Coordinates of C-alpha atoms in Angstrom, one line a residue:
X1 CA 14.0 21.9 -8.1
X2 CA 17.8 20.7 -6.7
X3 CA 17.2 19.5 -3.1
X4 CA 14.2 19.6 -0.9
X5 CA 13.8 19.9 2.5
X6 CA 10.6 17.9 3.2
X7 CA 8.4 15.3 5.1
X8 CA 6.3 12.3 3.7
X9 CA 3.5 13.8 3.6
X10 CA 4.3 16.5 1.3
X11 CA 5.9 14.0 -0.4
X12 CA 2.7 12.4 -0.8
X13 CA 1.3 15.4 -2.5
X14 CA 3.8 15.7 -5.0
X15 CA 3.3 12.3 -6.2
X16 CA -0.6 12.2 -6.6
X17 CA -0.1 15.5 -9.0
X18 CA 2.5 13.8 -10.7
X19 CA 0.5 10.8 -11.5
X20 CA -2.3 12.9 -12.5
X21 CA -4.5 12.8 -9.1
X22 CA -6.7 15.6 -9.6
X23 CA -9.4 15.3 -7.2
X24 CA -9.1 14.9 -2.9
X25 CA -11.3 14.1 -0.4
X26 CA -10.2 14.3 3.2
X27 CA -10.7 14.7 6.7
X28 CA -8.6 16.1 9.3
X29 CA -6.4 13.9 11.3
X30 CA -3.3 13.4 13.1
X31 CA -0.6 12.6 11.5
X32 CA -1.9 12.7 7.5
X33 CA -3.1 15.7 7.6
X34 CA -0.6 17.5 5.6
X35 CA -1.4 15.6 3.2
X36 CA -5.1 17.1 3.2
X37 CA -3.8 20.5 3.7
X38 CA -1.0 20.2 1.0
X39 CA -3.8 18.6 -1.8
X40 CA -6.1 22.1 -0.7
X41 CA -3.1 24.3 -1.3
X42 CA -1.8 23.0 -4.8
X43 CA -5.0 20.9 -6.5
X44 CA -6.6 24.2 -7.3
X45 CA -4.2 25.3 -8.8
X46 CA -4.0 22.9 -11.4
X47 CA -7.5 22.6 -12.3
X48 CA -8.4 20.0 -9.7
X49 CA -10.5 19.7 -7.0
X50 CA -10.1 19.0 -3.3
X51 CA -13.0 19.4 -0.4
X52 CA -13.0 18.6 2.9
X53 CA -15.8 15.9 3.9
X54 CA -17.6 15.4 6.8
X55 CA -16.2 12.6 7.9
X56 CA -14.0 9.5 6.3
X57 CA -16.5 7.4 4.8
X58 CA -18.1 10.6 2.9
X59 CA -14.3 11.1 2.1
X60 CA -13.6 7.6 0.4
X61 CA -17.0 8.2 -0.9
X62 CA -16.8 11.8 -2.9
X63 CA -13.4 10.3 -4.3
X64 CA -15.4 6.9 -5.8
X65 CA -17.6 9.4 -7.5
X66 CA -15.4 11.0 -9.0
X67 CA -13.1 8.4 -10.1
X68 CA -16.4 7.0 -11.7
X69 CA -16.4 9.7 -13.4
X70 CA -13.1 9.0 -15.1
X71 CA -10.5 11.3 -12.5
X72 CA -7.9 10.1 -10.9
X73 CA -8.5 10.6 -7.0
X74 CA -7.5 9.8 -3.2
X75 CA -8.0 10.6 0.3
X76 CA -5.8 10.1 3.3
X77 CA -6.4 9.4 6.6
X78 CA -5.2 7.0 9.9
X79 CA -6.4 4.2 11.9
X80 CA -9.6 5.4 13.4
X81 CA -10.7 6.8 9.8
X82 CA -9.0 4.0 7.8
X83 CA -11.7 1.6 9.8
X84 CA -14.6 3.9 8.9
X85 CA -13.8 3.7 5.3
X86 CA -14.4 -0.3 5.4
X87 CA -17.8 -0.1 3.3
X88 CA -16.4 1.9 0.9
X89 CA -13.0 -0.5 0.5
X90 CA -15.5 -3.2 -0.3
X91 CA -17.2 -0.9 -3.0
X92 CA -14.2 -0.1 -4.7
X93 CA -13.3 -3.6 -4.6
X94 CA -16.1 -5.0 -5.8
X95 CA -17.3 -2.1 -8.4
X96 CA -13.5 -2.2 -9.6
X97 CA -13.2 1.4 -9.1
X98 CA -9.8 3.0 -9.2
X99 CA -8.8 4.5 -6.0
X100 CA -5.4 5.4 -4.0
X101 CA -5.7 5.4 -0.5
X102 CA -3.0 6.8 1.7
X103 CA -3.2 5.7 5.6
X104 CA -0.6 7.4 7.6
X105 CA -0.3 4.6 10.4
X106 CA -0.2 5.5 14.0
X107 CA -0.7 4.1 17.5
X108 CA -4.0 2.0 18.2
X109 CA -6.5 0.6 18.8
X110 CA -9.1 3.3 18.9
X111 CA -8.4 6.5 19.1
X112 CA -4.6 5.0 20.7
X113 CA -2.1 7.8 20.1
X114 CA -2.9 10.9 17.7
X115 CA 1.2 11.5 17.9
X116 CA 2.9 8.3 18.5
X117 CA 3.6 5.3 15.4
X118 CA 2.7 2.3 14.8
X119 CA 2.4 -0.7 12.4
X120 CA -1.2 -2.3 13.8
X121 CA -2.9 -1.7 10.8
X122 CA -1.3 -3.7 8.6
X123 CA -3.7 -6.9 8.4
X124 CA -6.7 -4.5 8.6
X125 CA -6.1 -3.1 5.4
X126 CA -5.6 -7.1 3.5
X127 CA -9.1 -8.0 5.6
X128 CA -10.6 -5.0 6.3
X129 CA -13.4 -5.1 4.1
X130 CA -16.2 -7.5 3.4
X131 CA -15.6 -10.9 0.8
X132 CA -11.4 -11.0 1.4
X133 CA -10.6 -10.3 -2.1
X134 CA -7.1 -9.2 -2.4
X135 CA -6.3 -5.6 -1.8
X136 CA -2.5 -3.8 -3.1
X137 CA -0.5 -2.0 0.0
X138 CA 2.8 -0.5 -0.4
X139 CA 4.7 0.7 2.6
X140 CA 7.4 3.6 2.2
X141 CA 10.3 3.6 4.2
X142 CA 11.4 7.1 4.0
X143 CA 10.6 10.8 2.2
X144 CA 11.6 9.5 -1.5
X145 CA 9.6 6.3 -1.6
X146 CA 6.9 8.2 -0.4
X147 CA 6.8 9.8 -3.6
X148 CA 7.8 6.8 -5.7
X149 CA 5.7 4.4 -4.1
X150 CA 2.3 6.9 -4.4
X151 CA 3.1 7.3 -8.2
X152 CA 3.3 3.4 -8.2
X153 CA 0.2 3.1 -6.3
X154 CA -2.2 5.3 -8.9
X155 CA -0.4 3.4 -11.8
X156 CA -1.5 0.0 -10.2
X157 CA -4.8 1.5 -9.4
X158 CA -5.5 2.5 -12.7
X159 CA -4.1 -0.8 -14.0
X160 CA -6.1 -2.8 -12.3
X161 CA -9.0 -1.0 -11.4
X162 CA -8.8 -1.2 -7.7
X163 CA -8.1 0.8 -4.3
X164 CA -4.6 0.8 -3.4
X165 CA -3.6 1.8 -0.3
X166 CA -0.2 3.2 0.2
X167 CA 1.1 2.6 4.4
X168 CA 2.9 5.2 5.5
X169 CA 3.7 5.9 9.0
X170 CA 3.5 8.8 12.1
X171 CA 7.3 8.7 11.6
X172 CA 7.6 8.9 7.9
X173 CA 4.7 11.3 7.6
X174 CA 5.9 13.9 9.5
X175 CA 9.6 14.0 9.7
X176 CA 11.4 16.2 6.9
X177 CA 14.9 14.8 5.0
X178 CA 17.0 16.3 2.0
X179 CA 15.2 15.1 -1.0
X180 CA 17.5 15.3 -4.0
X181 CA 14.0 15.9 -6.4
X182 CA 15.9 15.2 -10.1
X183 CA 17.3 12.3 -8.4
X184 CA 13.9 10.4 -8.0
X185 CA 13.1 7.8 -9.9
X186 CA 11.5 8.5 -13.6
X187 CA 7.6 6.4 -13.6
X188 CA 5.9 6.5 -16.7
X189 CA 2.4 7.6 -16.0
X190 CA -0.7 5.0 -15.9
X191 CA -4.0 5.3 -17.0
X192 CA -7.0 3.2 -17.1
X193 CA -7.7 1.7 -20.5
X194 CA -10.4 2.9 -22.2
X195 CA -13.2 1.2 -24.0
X196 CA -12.0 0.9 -27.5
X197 CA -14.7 -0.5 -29.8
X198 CA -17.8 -2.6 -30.4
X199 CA -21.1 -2.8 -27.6
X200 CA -20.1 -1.7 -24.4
X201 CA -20.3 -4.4 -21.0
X202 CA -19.3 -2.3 -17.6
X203 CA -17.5 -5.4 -16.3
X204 CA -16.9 -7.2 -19.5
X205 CA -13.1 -8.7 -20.5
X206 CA -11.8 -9.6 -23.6
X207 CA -10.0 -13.0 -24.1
X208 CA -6.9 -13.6 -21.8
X209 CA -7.7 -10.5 -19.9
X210 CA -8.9 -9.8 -16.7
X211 CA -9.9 -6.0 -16.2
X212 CA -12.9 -4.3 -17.7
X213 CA -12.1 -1.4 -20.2
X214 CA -13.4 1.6 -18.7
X215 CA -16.1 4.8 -19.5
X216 CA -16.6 7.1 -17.4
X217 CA -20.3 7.5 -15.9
X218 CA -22.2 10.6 -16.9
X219 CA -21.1 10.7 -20.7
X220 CA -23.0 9.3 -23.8
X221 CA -23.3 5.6 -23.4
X222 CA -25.0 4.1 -20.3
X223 CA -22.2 2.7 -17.9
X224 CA -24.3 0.8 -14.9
X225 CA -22.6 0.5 -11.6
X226 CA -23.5 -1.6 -8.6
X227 CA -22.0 -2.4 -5.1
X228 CA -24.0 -5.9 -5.3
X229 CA -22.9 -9.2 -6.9
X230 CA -23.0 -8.5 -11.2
X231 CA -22.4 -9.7 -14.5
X232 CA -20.7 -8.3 -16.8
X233 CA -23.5 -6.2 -18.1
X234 CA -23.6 -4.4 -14.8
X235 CA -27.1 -6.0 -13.3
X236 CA -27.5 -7.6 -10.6
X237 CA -27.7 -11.2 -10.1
X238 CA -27.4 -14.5 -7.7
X239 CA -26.7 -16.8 -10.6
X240 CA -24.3 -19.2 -8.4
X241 CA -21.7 -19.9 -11.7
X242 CA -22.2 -15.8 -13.2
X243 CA -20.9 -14.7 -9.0
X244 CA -18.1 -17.3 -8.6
X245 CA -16.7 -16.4 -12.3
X246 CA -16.9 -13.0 -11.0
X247 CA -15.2 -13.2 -7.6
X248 CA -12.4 -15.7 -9.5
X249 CA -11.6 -13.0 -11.6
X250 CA -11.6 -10.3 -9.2
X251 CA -8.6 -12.5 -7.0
X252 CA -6.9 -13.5 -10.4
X253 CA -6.6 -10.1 -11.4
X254 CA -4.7 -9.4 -8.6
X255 CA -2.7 -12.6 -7.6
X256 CA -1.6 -13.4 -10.9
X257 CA 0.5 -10.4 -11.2
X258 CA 1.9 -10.1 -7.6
X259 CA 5.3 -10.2 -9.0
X260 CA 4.8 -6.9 -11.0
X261 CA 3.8 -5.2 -7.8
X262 CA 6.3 -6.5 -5.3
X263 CA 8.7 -3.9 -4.3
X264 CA 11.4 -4.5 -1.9
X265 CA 15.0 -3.3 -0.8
X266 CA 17.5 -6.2 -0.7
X267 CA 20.8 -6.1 1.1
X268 CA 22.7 -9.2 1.2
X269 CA 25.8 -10.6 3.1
X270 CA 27.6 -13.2 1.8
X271 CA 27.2 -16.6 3.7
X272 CA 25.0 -14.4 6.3
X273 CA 23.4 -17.8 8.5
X274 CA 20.8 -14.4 9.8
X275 CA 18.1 -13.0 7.8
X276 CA 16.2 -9.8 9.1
X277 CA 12.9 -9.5 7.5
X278 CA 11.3 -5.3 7.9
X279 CA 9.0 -2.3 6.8
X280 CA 8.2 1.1 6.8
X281 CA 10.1 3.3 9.3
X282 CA 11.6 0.3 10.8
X283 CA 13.5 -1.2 8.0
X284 CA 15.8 2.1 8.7
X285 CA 16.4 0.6 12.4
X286 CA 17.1 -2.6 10.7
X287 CA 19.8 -1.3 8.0
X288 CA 21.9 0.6 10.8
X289 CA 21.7 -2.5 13.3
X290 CA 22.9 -4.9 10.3
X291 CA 25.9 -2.1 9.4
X292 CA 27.1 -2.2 13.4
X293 CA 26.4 -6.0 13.2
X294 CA 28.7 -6.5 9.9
X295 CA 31.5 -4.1 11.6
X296 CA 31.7 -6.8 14.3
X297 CA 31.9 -9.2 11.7
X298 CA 28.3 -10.8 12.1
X299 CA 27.1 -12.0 8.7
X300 CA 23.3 -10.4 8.5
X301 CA 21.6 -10.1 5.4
X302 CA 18.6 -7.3 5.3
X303 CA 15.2 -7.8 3.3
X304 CA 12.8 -4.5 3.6
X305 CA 9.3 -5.6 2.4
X306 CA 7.8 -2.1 0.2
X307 CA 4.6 -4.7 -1.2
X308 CA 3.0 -5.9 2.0
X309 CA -0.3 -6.9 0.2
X310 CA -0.2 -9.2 -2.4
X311 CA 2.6 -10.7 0.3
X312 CA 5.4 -11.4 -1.9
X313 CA 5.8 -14.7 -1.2
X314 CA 8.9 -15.8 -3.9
X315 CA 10.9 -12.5 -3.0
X316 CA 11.0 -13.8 1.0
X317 CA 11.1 -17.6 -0.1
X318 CA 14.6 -16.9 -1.7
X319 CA 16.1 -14.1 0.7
X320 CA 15.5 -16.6 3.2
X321 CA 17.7 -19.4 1.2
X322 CA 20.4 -20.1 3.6
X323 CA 19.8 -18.6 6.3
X324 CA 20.0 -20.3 9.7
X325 CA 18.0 -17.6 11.3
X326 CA 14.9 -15.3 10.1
X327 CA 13.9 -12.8 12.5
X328 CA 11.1 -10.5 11.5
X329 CA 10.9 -7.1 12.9
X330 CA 7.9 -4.9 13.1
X331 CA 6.2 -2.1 15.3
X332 CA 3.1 -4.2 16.4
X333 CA 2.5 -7.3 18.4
X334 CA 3.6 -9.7 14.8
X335 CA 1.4 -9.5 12.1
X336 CA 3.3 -9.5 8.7
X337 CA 5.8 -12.1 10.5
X338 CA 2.8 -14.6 10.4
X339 CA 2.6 -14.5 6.5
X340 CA 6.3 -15.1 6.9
X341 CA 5.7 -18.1 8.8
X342 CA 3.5 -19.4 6.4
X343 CA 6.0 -19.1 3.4
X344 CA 8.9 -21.1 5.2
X345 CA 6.8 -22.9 6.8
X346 CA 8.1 -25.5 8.7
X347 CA 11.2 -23.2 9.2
X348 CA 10.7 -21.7 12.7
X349 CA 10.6 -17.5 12.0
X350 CA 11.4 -15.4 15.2
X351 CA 9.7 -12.2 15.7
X352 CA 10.7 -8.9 17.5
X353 CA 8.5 -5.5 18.4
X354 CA 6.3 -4.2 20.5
X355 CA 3.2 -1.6 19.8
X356 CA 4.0 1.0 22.5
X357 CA 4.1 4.2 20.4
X358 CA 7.9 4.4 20.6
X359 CA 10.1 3.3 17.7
X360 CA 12.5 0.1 17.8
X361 CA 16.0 0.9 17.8
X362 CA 19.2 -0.5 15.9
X363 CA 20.2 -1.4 19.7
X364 CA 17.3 -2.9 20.5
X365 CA 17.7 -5.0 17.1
X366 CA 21.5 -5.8 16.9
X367 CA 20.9 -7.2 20.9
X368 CA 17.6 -9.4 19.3
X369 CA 20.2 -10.7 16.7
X370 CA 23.2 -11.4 19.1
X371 CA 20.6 -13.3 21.4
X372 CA 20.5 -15.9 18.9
X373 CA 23.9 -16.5 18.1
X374 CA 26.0 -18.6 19.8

């Protein structure tokens, strides 16, 4: 294909086929609906499916269904959906039901602004569902990792059996770059493991393994499936040891392999006594302030966090080794800078952003840094 002129979200598209999605639910909204309208132009083509719902929760729904059923699926949406989608989070969660979810960020709360960005969503998709077992969220930072990161994100889902939400961004979404396609990176493909032999237990492990083979439901064997508390058989049950087990394995599953999922972009400076800590959209801010910065001969080394959920706690614990200063920058009122606070803890962590629909600039971030330094 050489180079391509496009934006996230049809970046998006491209990798869900790739990685085999081949069923979309959707509902219009500002600013992922591209996505929705690129998955309706090219899934049936391909022998897939993709239908527009109702609403968001019958979105997240059709797409749980059919995943059930053994296709790969997503939906998209943005804040005010994302929070309808809560009951179905939980479901996949629970059910362990493969599921990529993309949520194209923008201003909040509420309805906020259908055409401005933000990054307020981030700790509603770690806690926004019921029990607070751990969720996956990657966060692109521009058109290519858009496509990387959603390939990444059904290979994880399918791995682990589990929604994974990929948090793009208004900015991200909708603005178009020179994408050099044969340049991307080369992921080998994903898919859930299939039941291989003997009786068949919905949510049953083998020895030193955490995640359930998988059938799909509707074919020859029996496959139960329940959003309430189960054993491994698939029935319900309020046995207090069978529902802890359960819930232990559900975390483990997840937090025992946060280092295969953490992502990041690491720029260093050597002897840099300042550590800028960023995401999404805003990382770019970051990596021009830190080029004027270094120009001027201010030693700044640049961490961009792409695995915001499980937090990746090691990868900040030794970008931060040596440095004098960690500032955390982010397009809300600080919500991945408290995680950060937690890890260095009892480091002091400085934060800088604001939640007013327009973006930060390098200015605005090279004049945060030289505040500190004297």
């Amino acid at each position: 294909m050489g180079k391509v002129f496009m934006d996230g979200n049809e970046a998006v598209v491209l990798g869900a086929l790739y990685a085999g999605c081949r069923f979309f639910a959707g509902y219009p909204i500002t600013p992922a609906t591209g996505i929705y309208q690129g998955m309706l132009d090219r899934l049936p083509k391909i022998g897939g499916m993709a239908l527009q719902a109702e609403d968001e929760i019958a979105s997240l729904g059709y797409c749980l269904g059919a995943s059930m059923a053994g296709i790969k699926a997503m939906t998209a949406t943005s804040g005010p959906g994302i929070s309808l989608c809560s009951e179905h989070i939980s479901f996949a969660v629970g059910s362990e039901i493969p599921v990529v979810v993309v949520n194209v960020m923008r201003q909040g709360p509420s309805t906020g602004s259908a055409t401005r960005g933000a990054d307020g969503d981030v700790q509603f998709m770690r806690w926004g569902h019921s029990g607070g077992l751990p969720v996956i969220v990657l966060a692109p930072t521009g058109v290519s990792d858009c496509f990387t990161l959603t390939v990444r994100a059904f290979n994880l889902s399918e791995r682990f059996r589990c929604p994974v939400f990929v948090a793009s961004g208004k900015e991200i979404a909708m603005t178009r770059e020179t994408v050099e396609v044969e340049a991307l990176e080369t992921i080998p493909v994903v898919n859930r493991r299939p039941h291989r032999e003997g009786p068949f237990l919905p949510f049953g492990v083998s020895s030193g393994e955490d995640v359930p083979d998988f059938l799909p439901i509707g074919g020859p064997v029996p496959v139960r499936q329940t959003s309430s508390t189960h054993g491994a058989d698939g029935y319900i049950t309020t046995d207090p040891d069978v529902i802890q087990a359960g819930v232990e394995r559900l975390r483990r599953k997840i937090e025992s392999h946060g280092s295969e999922m953490t992502y990041y972009d690491w720029e260093p400076d050597e002897g840099a006594a300042v550590l800028l800590i960023a995401y999404g959209v805003t990382w770019r801010a970051a990596r021009t302030a830190t080029g004027t910065l270094r120009e001027k001969g201010v030693a700044v080394s640049l961490l961009g966090l792409k695995t915001l959920w499980p937090f990746p706690e090691e990868t900040v614990r030794r970008a931060a080794e040596g440095a004098h200063r960690v500032i955390v920058v982010e397009m809300n009122l600080g919500q991945m800078v408290r995680e950060v606070e937690r890890v260095l803890c009892p480091r002091p962590v400085e934060f800088y952003g604001h939640m007013c629909g327009r973006l930060i600039t390098p200015e605005e971030i090279r004049q945060a840094v030289l505040r500190g330094a004297h």
